[in-house]
Tab-separated table of C-alpha atoms in Angstrom:
chain	number	residue	atom	x	y	z
H	166	MET	CA	-118.504	-166.286	-29.998
H	167	SER	CA	-120.425	-167.004	-33.396
H	168	ALA	CA	-118.722	-170.047	-33.548
H	169	PRO	CA	-119.947	-172.679	-36.322
H	170	SER	CA	-122.497	-175.169	-34.643
H	171	GLU	CA	-120.096	-177.578	-32.395
H	172	SER	CA	-119.071	-174.051	-30.781
H	173	ASN	CA	-118.635	-174.124	-27.090
H	174	ALA	CA	-119.714	-177.808	-26.192
H	175	PRO	CA	-116.104	-179.265	-24.889
H	176	VAL	CA	-115.079	-181.536	-27.214
H	177	MET	CA	-113.161	-184.941	-26.203
H	178	THR	CA	-109.807	-184.971	-27.417
H	179	ALA	CA	-107.300	-187.837	-26.755
H	180	HIS	CA	-105.207	-185.746	-24.654
H	181	ARG	CA	-107.981	-185.340	-22.456
H	182	ALA	CA	-108.936	-188.630	-22.115
H	183	GLY	CA	-105.364	-189.496	-21.136
H	184	LEU	CA	-104.373	-191.026	-24.507
H	185	ILE	CA	-102.117	-190.212	-27.433
H	186	GLY	CA	-103.367	-190.142	-30.881
H	187	CYS	CA	-100.876	-191.245	-33.709
H	188	HIS	CA	-100.344	-187.842	-35.654
H	189	SER	CA	-99.885	-190.323	-39.092
H	190	CYS	CA	-102.557	-192.863	-38.808
H	191	GLY	CA	-104.744	-191.705	-35.963
H	192	ARG	CA	-105.132	-194.603	-33.856
H	193	VAL	CA	-105.201	-193.913	-30.280
H	194	TRP	CA	-102.865	-195.406	-27.668
H	195	THR	CA	-102.346	-195.074	-23.955
H	196	GLN	CA	-99.791	-192.616	-22.999
H	197	ASP	CA	-97.360	-195.251	-22.187
H	198	HIS	CA	-96.566	-196.218	-25.604
H	199	ASP	CA	-93.885	-194.057	-27.290
H	200	GLN	CA	-94.476	-195.770	-30.721
H	201	CYS	CA	-97.602	-196.167	-32.910
H	202	LEU	CA	-98.156	-200.411	-33.006
H	203	ARG	CA	-100.081	-199.837	-36.366
H	204	CYS	CA	-97.693	-197.421	-38.501
H	205	GLY	CA	-94.669	-197.269	-36.664
H	206	ALA	CA	-94.693	-193.486	-36.200
H	207	HIS	CA	-93.213	-191.932	-33.017
H	208	LEU	CA	-96.040	-190.652	-30.920
H	209	MET	CA	-95.676	-187.394	-29.393
H	210	PRO	CA	-98.165	-185.701	-26.999
H	211	PRO	CA	-99.232	-182.248	-28.050
H	212	ASP	CA	-97.229	-180.040	-26.167
H	213	ARG	CA	-94.987	-176.730	-26.819
H	214	ARG	CA	-91.698	-178.609	-26.682
H	215	SER	CA	-92.465	-179.910	-30.135
H	216	LEU	CA	-92.137	-176.113	-31.191
H	217	GLN	CA	-88.235	-176.102	-30.422
H	218	LYS	CA	-88.228	-178.229	-33.533
H	219	VAL	CA	-90.095	-175.899	-35.664
H	220	TRP	CA	-87.771	-172.877	-34.567
H	221	ALA	CA	-85.179	-174.762	-35.369
H	222	TRP	CA	-85.878	-175.137	-38.969
H	223	TRP	CA	-87.566	-171.983	-39.219
H	224	PHE	CA	-84.017	-170.067	-38.280
H	225	ALA	CA	-81.972	-172.393	-40.605
H	226	GLY	CA	-84.465	-171.692	-43.634
H	227	LEU	CA	-83.933	-168.014	-42.888
H	228	ILE	CA	-80.166	-168.181	-42.614
H	229	MET	CA	-80.173	-169.747	-46.106
H	230	TYR	CA	-82.713	-167.629	-47.324
H	231	ILE	CA	-79.941	-164.502	-46.980
H	232	PRO	CA	-77.526	-166.024	-49.325
H	233	ALA	CA	-80.142	-167.500	-51.820
H	234	ASN	CA	-81.043	-163.458	-52.643
H	235	LEU	CA	-77.333	-162.188	-52.398
H	236	PHE	CA	-75.576	-164.414	-54.750
H	237	PRO	CA	-76.598	-164.906	-58.616
H	238	MET	CA	-79.091	-167.528	-59.129
H	239	MET	CA	-77.387	-168.050	-62.629
H	240	SER	CA	-75.190	-166.392	-64.849
H	241	THR	CA	-75.570	-166.175	-68.751
H	242	GLN	CA	-73.030	-166.301	-71.162
H	243	THR	CA	-73.971	-164.892	-74.799
H	244	PHE	CA	-71.354	-165.299	-77.862
H	245	ALA	CA	-68.555	-166.724	-75.383
H	246	GLY	CA	-68.660	-163.665	-73.224
H	247	LEU	CA	-68.007	-161.189	-76.008
H	248	ALA	CA	-71.692	-159.664	-76.109
H	249	GLY	CA	-71.254	-160.101	-72.340
H	250	SER	CA	-72.032	-162.201	-69.655
H	251	SER	CA	-74.376	-161.553	-66.994
H	252	GLU	CA	-75.422	-162.812	-63.430
H	253	SER	CA	-78.630	-162.491	-61.985
H	254	THR	CA	-80.202	-162.968	-58.392
H	255	ILE	CA	-83.816	-164.050	-57.924
H	256	ILE	CA	-85.124	-160.318	-57.915
H	257	GLU	CA	-83.065	-159.372	-61.353
H	258	GLY	CA	-84.097	-162.434	-62.991
H	259	VAL	CA	-87.788	-160.763	-62.089
H	260	PHE	CA	-86.926	-157.666	-63.717
H	261	GLU	CA	-85.100	-159.315	-66.730
H	262	LEU	CA	-88.901	-161.460	-67.552
H	263	ILE	CA	-90.876	-158.206	-66.892
H	264	HIS	CA	-88.064	-156.478	-69.592
H	265	HIS	CA	-88.876	-159.238	-71.817
H	266	GLY	CA	-92.484	-158.067	-71.727
H	267	SER	CA	-93.645	-161.784	-70.153
H	268	TYR	CA	-95.435	-160.227	-67.422
H	269	ASP	CA	-97.468	-163.652	-66.450
H	270	ILE	CA	-94.126	-165.591	-66.035
H	271	ALA	CA	-92.551	-162.826	-63.904
H	272	ILE	CA	-95.642	-163.107	-61.698
H	273	ILE	CA	-95.115	-166.586	-61.366
H	274	VAL	CA	-91.573	-166.469	-60.413
H	275	PHE	CA	-92.148	-163.215	-58.107
H	276	VAL	CA	-94.741	-164.962	-56.169
H	277	ALA	CA	-92.522	-168.389	-55.803
H	278	SER	CA	-89.787	-167.313	-54.970
H	279	ILE	CA	-90.196	-163.922	-52.852
H	280	ILE	CA	-93.822	-163.867	-51.802
H	281	VAL	CA	-94.128	-167.270	-50.810
H	282	PRO	CA	-91.064	-167.773	-48.571
H	283	MET	CA	-91.522	-164.332	-47.162
H	284	GLY	CA	-95.165	-165.230	-46.379
H	285	LYS	CA	-94.153	-168.537	-45.142
H	286	PHE	CA	-91.559	-167.249	-42.710
H	287	VAL	CA	-94.189	-164.714	-41.132
H	288	ALA	CA	-97.038	-167.547	-41.119
H	289	ILE	CA	-95.309	-170.155	-39.739
H	290	GLY	CA	-93.547	-168.082	-37.018
H	291	TRP	CA	-96.882	-166.274	-36.155
H	292	LEU	CA	-98.318	-170.073	-35.894
H	293	ALA	CA	-95.536	-171.267	-33.387
H	294	ILE	CA	-96.112	-168.118	-31.346
H	295	VAL	CA	-99.766	-168.609	-30.734
H	296	ALA	CA	-99.776	-172.209	-30.840
H	297	GLY	CA	-101.011	-173.212	-27.605
H	298	ARG	CA	-102.545	-169.548	-26.512
H	299	PRO	CA	-106.044	-169.809	-25.508
H	300	ALA	CA	-108.043	-169.227	-28.852
H	301	THR	CA	-112.030	-169.278	-29.679
H	302	VAL	CA	-112.685	-171.436	-32.023
H	303	ASP	CA	-113.264	-169.142	-35.013
H	304	GLN	CA	-109.545	-168.054	-34.435
H	305	ALA	CA	-108.301	-171.848	-34.283
H	306	HIS	CA	-110.359	-172.689	-37.706
H	307	THR	CA	-108.465	-169.651	-38.946
H	308	ARG	CA	-104.908	-170.778	-37.768
H	309	LEU	CA	-105.771	-174.438	-39.048
H	310	LYS	CA	-106.613	-172.812	-42.723
H	311	ILE	CA	-103.228	-170.958	-42.641
H	312	TYR	CA	-101.320	-173.662	-41.800
H	313	GLU	CA	-103.063	-175.931	-44.717
H	314	VAL	CA	-102.191	-173.143	-46.840
H	315	VAL	CA	-98.455	-173.041	-45.721
H	316	GLU	CA	-98.018	-176.679	-46.034
H	317	PHE	CA	-99.688	-177.144	-49.529
H	318	ILE	CA	-98.141	-174.011	-51.111
H	319	GLY	CA	-94.458	-174.462	-49.663
H	320	ARG	CA	-93.245	-177.004	-51.975
H	321	TRP	CA	-93.883	-174.702	-54.861
H	322	SER	CA	-90.992	-172.291	-54.071
H	323	MET	CA	-89.108	-175.065	-55.699
H	324	ILE	CA	-89.906	-173.399	-59.311
H	325	ASP	CA	-86.843	-171.235	-59.278
H	326	VAL	CA	-84.346	-174.078	-58.680
H	327	PHE	CA	-85.734	-176.258	-61.033
H	328	VAL	CA	-85.953	-173.228	-63.982
H	329	VAL	CA	-82.231	-172.856	-63.140
H	330	ALA	CA	-81.367	-176.464	-63.577
H	331	ILE	CA	-83.540	-176.927	-66.527
H	332	LEU	CA	-81.784	-173.540	-68.137
H	333	SER	CA	-78.393	-174.854	-67.422
H	334	ALA	CA	-78.619	-178.041	-69.009
H	335	LEU	CA	-80.349	-176.916	-71.862
H	336	VAL	CA	-78.771	-173.888	-72.879
H	337	GLN	CA	-75.272	-175.108	-73.538
H	338	LEU	CA	-74.728	-173.788	-77.128
H	339	GLY	CA	-71.357	-173.554	-76.921
H	340	PHE	CA	-70.367	-170.390	-78.770
H	341	MET	CA	-73.767	-168.499	-78.852
H	342	ALA	CA	-75.019	-168.757	-75.312
H	343	SER	CA	-74.337	-170.674	-71.801
H	344	VAL	CA	-76.009	-171.081	-68.255
H	345	HIS	CA	-74.557	-172.004	-65.449
H	346	PRO	CA	-76.129	-172.284	-61.910
H	347	GLY	CA	-74.867	-169.802	-59.371
H	348	PRO	CA	-74.383	-170.900	-55.690
H	349	ALA	CA	-77.839	-169.219	-54.702
H	350	ALA	CA	-79.743	-172.117	-56.500
H	351	ALA	CA	-78.167	-174.454	-53.583
H	352	SER	CA	-78.947	-171.996	-50.523
H	353	PHE	CA	-82.490	-171.413	-51.959
H	354	ALA	CA	-83.300	-174.699	-52.343
H	355	LEU	CA	-81.998	-175.797	-48.836
H	356	SER	CA	-83.873	-172.822	-47.823
H	357	VAL	CA	-87.105	-174.012	-48.846
H	358	ALA	CA	-86.471	-177.692	-47.838
H	359	PHE	CA	-85.824	-176.114	-44.339
H	360	THR	CA	-88.988	-174.274	-44.090
H	361	MET	CA	-90.835	-177.197	-45.044
H	362	LEU	CA	-89.560	-179.275	-42.706
H	363	SER	CA	-90.249	-176.105	-40.241
H	364	ALA	CA	-94.069	-176.413	-41.429
H	365	GLN	CA	-93.880	-180.218	-41.107
H	366	SER	CA	-92.803	-180.563	-37.820
H	367	PHE	CA	-95.551	-177.920	-36.611
H	368	ASP	CA	-98.367	-180.121	-34.407
H	369	ALA	CA	-101.408	-178.860	-35.841
H	370	ARG	CA	-102.975	-180.240	-32.579
H	371	LEU	CA	-101.461	-177.144	-30.690
H	372	ILE	CA	-103.554	-174.874	-32.314
H	373	TRP	CA	-106.595	-176.556	-30.764
H	374	ARG	CA	-105.280	-176.547	-27.195
H	375	GLY	CA	-106.075	-174.011	-24.798
H	376	LEU	CA	-103.181	-173.866	-22.327
H	377	PRO	CA	-101.091	-177.037	-23.131
H	378	LEU	CA	-98.189	-176.516	-20.386
H	379	ARG	CA	-100.984	-176.810	-17.667
H	380	SER	CA	-101.719	-180.317	-16.455
H	381	LYS	CA	-104.606	-181.948	-18.219
H	382	SER	CA	-108.035	-182.683	-16.486
H	383	GLU	CA	-107.045	-181.793	-12.821
W	228	MET	CA	-109.607	-210.492	-44.055
W	229	LEU	CA	-110.205	-207.399	-46.303
W	230	ALA	CA	-110.955	-207.241	-50.127
W	231	PRO	CA	-111.771	-203.798	-51.520
W	232	GLY	CA	-115.215	-202.867	-50.888
W	233	CYS	CA	-115.184	-204.703	-47.273
W	234	PRO	CA	-115.141	-203.046	-43.859
W	235	TRP	CA	-114.152	-199.463	-43.463
W	236	PRO	CA	-113.861	-197.105	-40.475
W	237	ILE	CA	-116.291	-194.272	-39.963
W	238	LEU	CA	-116.294	-191.641	-37.452
W	239	THR	CA	-119.128	-190.233	-35.871
W	240	SER	CA	-118.988	-188.278	-32.597
W	241	MET	CA	-118.666	-189.822	-28.795
W	242	GLU	CA	-122.216	-190.521	-27.752
W	243	HIS	CA	-122.788	-194.031	-29.184
W	244	GLU	CA	-122.860	-197.993	-28.487
W	245	PRO	CA	-119.524	-199.008	-26.398
W	246	SER	CA	-117.441	-200.905	-29.205
W	247	TYR	CA	-114.404	-198.681	-28.093
W	248	ASP	CA	-112.623	-198.686	-24.879
W	249	LEU	CA	-111.763	-195.193	-23.135
W	250	ALA	CA	-108.855	-196.766	-21.219
W	251	THR	CA	-106.834	-198.624	-24.034
W	252	GLY	CA	-108.096	-196.447	-27.214
W	253	ARG	CA	-109.299	-199.747	-29.074
W	254	GLY	CA	-112.116	-198.482	-31.479
W	255	LEU	CA	-111.068	-194.849	-31.196
W	256	MET	CA	-109.429	-192.672	-33.610
W	257	ALA	CA	-108.005	-188.811	-33.141
W	258	CYS	CA	-108.177	-186.302	-35.788
W	259	PRO	CA	-104.291	-185.876	-36.482
W	260	LYS	CA	-105.151	-182.174	-37.153
W	261	CYS	CA	-107.091	-181.407	-33.776
W	262	ASP	CA	-106.858	-184.354	-31.517
W	263	ALA	CA	-110.694	-184.850	-31.382
W	264	LEU	CA	-112.155	-188.366	-30.652
W	265	HIS	CA	-113.941	-190.324	-32.926
W	266	ILE	CA	-115.362	-193.933	-32.769
W	267	GLU	CA	-114.457	-195.965	-35.522
W	268	GLU	CA	-117.212	-197.491	-37.378
W	269	GLU	CA	-118.108	-199.222	-41.005
W	270	LEU	CA	-118.767	-196.513	-43.557
W	271	GLU	CA	-120.511	-196.906	-46.520
W	272	LEU	CA	-118.325	-196.974	-49.815
W	273	GLY	CA	-118.543	-193.449	-51.444
W	274	GLU	CA	-119.112	-191.789	-48.055
W	275	THR	CA	-116.584	-189.356	-46.480
W	276	ALA	CA	-116.068	-188.696	-42.960
W	277	ARG	CA	-114.721	-185.407	-41.555
W	278	CYS	CA	-113.572	-184.624	-38.206
W	279	THR	CA	-116.397	-183.258	-36.257
W	280	ARG	CA	-114.372	-180.472	-34.894
W	281	CYS	CA	-111.856	-179.097	-37.401
W	282	GLY	CA	-113.449	-180.730	-40.726
W	283	THR	CA	-110.328	-182.602	-41.786
W	284	VAL	CA	-111.380	-185.395	-43.899
W	285	MET	CA	-110.734	-188.879	-42.030
W	286	ALA	CA	-111.583	-191.351	-44.414
W	287	LYS	CA	-113.200	-191.399	-47.630
W	288	PRO	CA	-113.317	-195.118	-48.870
W	289	ARG	CA	-114.018	-195.508	-52.556
W	290	ASP	CA	-115.136	-198.370	-54.524
W	291	GLY	CA	-111.878	-200.475	-56.025
W	292	ALA	CA	-109.552	-197.684	-54.588
W	293	PHE	CA	-106.805	-200.238	-53.970
W	294	VAL	CA	-107.098	-201.896	-57.590
W	295	GLN	CA	-107.337	-198.206	-58.910
W	296	LEU	CA	-104.223	-197.136	-56.848
W	297	ILE	CA	-102.134	-199.837	-58.176
W	298	ALA	CA	-102.666	-199.143	-61.598
W	299	LEU	CA	-102.107	-195.464	-61.087
W	300	SER	CA	-98.540	-196.625	-59.858
W	301	PHE	CA	-97.941	-198.742	-62.259
W	302	THR	CA	-98.899	-195.781	-64.527
W	303	SER	CA	-96.780	-193.527	-62.817
W	304	MET	CA	-93.623	-195.880	-63.179
W	305	VAL	CA	-93.876	-196.163	-66.932
W	306	LEU	CA	-93.976	-192.854	-67.285
W	307	LEU	CA	-91.281	-191.852	-65.162
W	308	VAL	CA	-88.943	-194.544	-66.781
W	309	GLY	CA	-89.771	-192.901	-70.298
W	310	ALA	CA	-89.353	-189.410	-68.651
W	311	VAL	CA	-85.728	-190.424	-67.795
W	312	PHE	CA	-84.667	-192.103	-71.075
W	313	PHE	CA	-86.379	-189.899	-73.787
W	314	PRO	CA	-85.061	-186.364	-74.521
W	315	PHE	CA	-87.122	-183.242	-72.381
W	316	LEU	CA	-86.538	-180.714	-74.450
W	317	GLU	CA	-84.480	-179.859	-77.555
W	318	VAL	CA	-83.168	-176.562	-78.460
W	319	SER	CA	-81.265	-175.226	-81.379
W	320	ALA	CA	-80.290	-171.500	-82.637
W	321	MET	CA	-77.872	-170.752	-85.316
W	322	GLY	CA	-76.767	-174.245	-85.966
W	323	PHE	CA	-75.806	-174.957	-82.601
W	324	GLY	CA	-78.001	-177.683	-81.082
W	325	ASN	CA	-78.607	-179.542	-77.586
W	326	ALA	CA	-81.262	-181.892	-76.671
W	327	SER	CA	-81.427	-182.722	-73.136
W	328	SER	CA	-82.855	-185.517	-70.982
W	329	LEU	CA	-83.701	-185.205	-67.409
W	330	PHE	CA	-80.000	-186.446	-66.448
W	331	ASP	CA	-78.833	-183.697	-68.217
W	332	VAL	CA	-80.901	-181.274	-66.307
W	333	ALA	CA	-79.874	-182.517	-62.836
W	334	LEU	CA	-76.268	-183.165	-64.018
W	335	ALA	CA	-76.247	-179.313	-64.948
W	336	PHE	CA	-75.302	-178.899	-61.085
W	337	ALA	CA	-72.765	-181.569	-61.033
W	338	ASP	CA	-69.831	-179.303	-60.720
W	339	GLY	CA	-68.215	-178.546	-57.460
W	340	VAL	CA	-70.237	-177.382	-54.615
W	341	LEU	CA	-73.493	-177.709	-56.182
W	342	LEU	CA	-73.098	-181.614	-56.372
W	343	PRO	CA	-75.701	-182.431	-53.827
W	344	LEU	CA	-78.225	-180.455	-55.436
W	345	VAL	CA	-77.976	-182.794	-58.198
W	346	ILE	CA	-78.901	-185.726	-56.239
W	347	ALA	CA	-81.758	-183.433	-54.196
W	348	VAL	CA	-83.115	-182.470	-57.751
W	349	LEU	CA	-82.904	-185.884	-59.158
W	350	ALA	CA	-84.688	-187.164	-56.147
W	351	MET	CA	-87.226	-184.950	-56.008
W	352	ILE	CA	-88.255	-185.116	-59.772
W	353	ILE	CA	-87.766	-189.185	-60.753
W	354	GLY	CA	-86.369	-190.831	-57.407
W	355	LEU	CA	-89.059	-190.048	-54.787
W	356	PRO	CA	-91.956	-190.689	-57.369
W	357	ILE	CA	-90.603	-193.908	-58.510
W	358	THR	CA	-90.363	-195.058	-55.290
W	359	ARG	CA	-93.531	-194.190	-53.805
W	360	ALA	CA	-95.267	-195.908	-56.623
W	361	PHE	CA	-93.546	-199.564	-55.711
W	362	LEU	CA	-94.237	-198.846	-52.319
W	363	LEU	CA	-97.917	-198.512	-52.895
W	364	VAL	CA	-97.874	-201.553	-55.091
W	365	TYR	CA	-95.966	-203.280	-52.645
W	366	VAL	CA	-98.451	-202.495	-49.672
W	367	LEU	CA	-101.772	-202.949	-51.521
W	368	ALA	CA	-101.312	-205.712	-54.234
W	369	PRO	CA	-101.896	-208.250	-51.380
W	370	LEU	CA	-104.392	-206.280	-50.166
W	371	ALA	CA	-106.371	-205.632	-52.951
W	372	GLN	CA	-106.286	-209.543	-53.448
W	373	GLY	CA	-107.362	-210.220	-49.779
W	374	ARG	CA	-104.255	-211.887	-48.652
W	375	LYS	CA	-101.972	-211.165	-45.922
W	376	PRO	CA	-99.711	-207.965	-46.306
W	377	HIS	CA	-96.198	-208.402	-47.196
W	378	ARG	CA	-93.682	-207.907	-44.327
W	379	HIS	CA	-92.916	-204.335	-43.607
W	380	ALA	CA	-95.926	-203.117	-45.283
W	381	ALA	CA	-97.005	-200.491	-42.421
W	382	ARG	CA	-93.345	-199.125	-42.570
W	383	ALA	CA	-93.526	-199.202	-46.321
W	384	PHE	CA	-96.868	-197.075	-46.494
W	385	ARG	CA	-95.596	-194.881	-43.994
W	386	TRP	CA	-92.536	-194.011	-45.810
W	387	SER	CA	-94.690	-193.432	-48.712
W	388	GLU	CA	-96.470	-190.987	-46.957
W	389	VAL	CA	-93.342	-189.253	-45.702
W	390	MET	CA	-92.238	-188.779	-49.000
W	391	ARG	CA	-95.486	-187.352	-50.540
W	392	PRO	CA	-94.615	-183.681	-49.914
W	393	TRP	CA	-90.997	-184.293	-51.523
W	394	SER	CA	-91.976	-185.552	-54.911
W	395	MET	CA	-92.423	-182.662	-57.121
W	396	ALA	CA	-93.025	-183.726	-60.456
W	397	GLU	CA	-96.046	-181.166	-61.023
W	398	ILE	CA	-93.979	-178.244	-59.931
W	399	PHE	CA	-90.983	-179.323	-62.220
W	400	VAL	CA	-93.616	-178.992	-65.214
W	401	ILE	CA	-94.452	-175.463	-64.101
W	402	GLY	CA	-90.303	-174.940	-63.444
W	403	THR	CA	-90.119	-176.130	-67.268
W	404	ALA	CA	-92.854	-173.717	-68.560
W	405	VAL	CA	-91.048	-170.923	-66.858
W	406	ALA	CA	-87.557	-172.307	-68.299
W	407	LEU	CA	-89.238	-172.209	-71.768
W	408	VAL	CA	-90.409	-168.230	-71.500
W	409	LYS	CA	-86.706	-167.663	-70.856
W	410	VAL	CA	-85.377	-169.241	-73.535
W	411	ALA	CA	-87.839	-168.444	-76.165
W	412	GLY	CA	-85.973	-165.023	-77.165
W	413	LEU	CA	-82.585	-166.768	-77.387
W	414	ALA	CA	-83.201	-169.961	-79.383
W	415	SER	CA	-86.023	-172.390	-80.859
W	416	VAL	CA	-87.028	-175.013	-78.498
W	417	HIS	CA	-88.701	-178.313	-79.043
W	418	LEU	CA	-90.748	-180.313	-76.347
W	419	GLY	CA	-89.537	-184.009	-76.430
W	420	PRO	CA	-91.603	-187.019	-75.543
W	421	ALA	CA	-90.322	-186.701	-71.727
W	422	PHE	CA	-92.099	-183.424	-71.348
W	423	TRP	CA	-95.106	-184.707	-71.806
W	424	ALA	CA	-94.688	-187.763	-70.070
W	425	PHE	CA	-94.379	-185.501	-67.008
W	426	CYS	CA	-97.702	-183.651	-67.964
W	427	ALA	CA	-99.610	-187.051	-68.272
W	428	LEU	CA	-97.806	-187.597	-64.509
W	429	ILE	CA	-99.598	-184.513	-63.059
W	430	PHE	CA	-103.010	-186.145	-64.082
W	431	VAL	CA	-101.926	-189.339	-62.764
W	432	ASN	CA	-101.293	-187.935	-59.278
W	433	ILE	CA	-104.382	-186.023	-59.407
W	434	ALA	CA	-106.353	-189.319	-60.019
W	435	SER	CA	-104.550	-190.900	-57.417
W	436	ARG	CA	-105.187	-188.339	-54.880
W	437	ALA	CA	-108.822	-188.644	-55.436
W	438	PHE	CA	-108.666	-192.367	-54.208
W	439	MET	CA	-105.931	-192.304	-51.657
W	440	CYS	CA	-107.805	-192.918	-48.305
W	441	GLN	CA	-105.042	-193.620	-45.880
W	442	THR	CA	-107.366	-194.548	-43.047
W	443	SER	CA	-108.643	-197.613	-45.257
W	444	ILE	CA	-105.277	-198.674	-45.968
W	445	TRP	CA	-104.040	-198.419	-42.277
W	446	ASP	CA	-107.140	-200.152	-41.436
W	447	ALA	CA	-106.660	-202.946	-44.044
W	448	ILE	CA	-102.979	-203.455	-42.972
W	449	GLU	CA	-104.095	-203.712	-39.412
W	450	ASP	CA	-107.141	-206.044	-40.324
W	451	ALA	CA	-105.009	-208.526	-41.928
W	452	GLY	CA	-103.015	-208.733	-38.811
W	453	GLN	CA	-99.796	-206.813	-39.553
W	454	THR	CA	-98.039	-205.579	-36.496
W	455	VAL	CA	-95.171	-203.158	-36.597
W	456	GLU	CA	-91.867	-204.834	-35.900
W	457	PHE	CA	-89.963	-202.590	-33.632
W	458	HIS	CA	-86.725	-201.334	-34.585
W	459	GLY	CA	-84.252	-200.780	-31.916
W	460	LYS	CA	-86.049	-198.447	-29.371
W	461	PRO	CA	-87.640	-200.716	-27.097
W	462	ARG	CA	-90.994	-200.193	-26.043
W	463	ARG	CA	-92.469	-199.802	-22.614
W	464	ALA	CA	-95.088	-202.425	-21.599
W	465	LYS	CA	-98.762	-201.712	-21.756
W	466	ALA	CA	-100.003	-200.364	-18.209
């Protein structure tokens, strides 16, 4: 394969050496330790068992994502409801913004609350499925990139929750207009939090391991 | 003993002088992203050590990083306190006006089912950033003066690292921008001092990320003789 520099030379890993590396501070310990003596983090050997946690948070996130899209994010009352009160879900909110002509903001909201969460479900699910399968170095690099992007971008989905929070605090103009948060705000926040936890519990070291269920060295 | 600008770890690939022990893991470091083993070595200030396999940055000591981080933590504490008590946004339309501080923003959710969300929102935009700033100062202040770290320094730093993805000040600012556009047609909006405090906070965070090197801090804590006290779970003895 046309892998970069270190390519096919076997890399000495902590696991192959019969040691455990701390995922939080990098210190290396013998396998009979179950807690890092330097930073106190729990030591986990890199095997597929840790994926259970990833899937648990993943499904929790997916379940919360359904009501987040079906229920209204917020309801707006203008002129004490005389000029109509409107409730809008996430996608309706985006269309409203397009209707107002603010395309840039509409794109931000659309990306942050629809593209990013969906992409995150797909990416984490895929990573968890292929984790530990034999891969070339190139593939491993790609997967690590994807994982890093997912980890970095996940928090940004919270934008919509903050928008609802700010609007409902700000737009309390009595008779004129008032905004109230809807149930979707809570379930969307939970969905984002769960997928963040799912991404965090994914062990990136699995990307680099050929066949993790087989015993090492022998 | 360690003052800023003293020993740092460096990582090179395996074949080197035997300052490490493959049986116990002493002097070794594993990449948290790919598990590749590296030997710890001294690193010049300003150098960056990357994992030989996956390229993850493993250490990047910078001159005076601890002092800078303490200063930046104090800055963000001041900004956050300001952000809580000054008005955030003011909106007015047809004689009706409303000024809201951050607590109003969070309390918007305070009715009924959404109450837990209040706590979550407040924690993410104020609570966690301010706690992280305190924890960092607690950990780094003695280290920067070359003294022994405070009790539980290791745990404090680990918690501050756990909280990192959950402090969302910069996302909140973007959220504000979106909210402003939505409100713009309805009423006129004035930005309060708290909004600008949050904008400044983004830059403080970026600066502090540039100086942050977890490996150096962990090493400094370890070299200064701090060991983790074990909570609850008994640990099996070394083989």
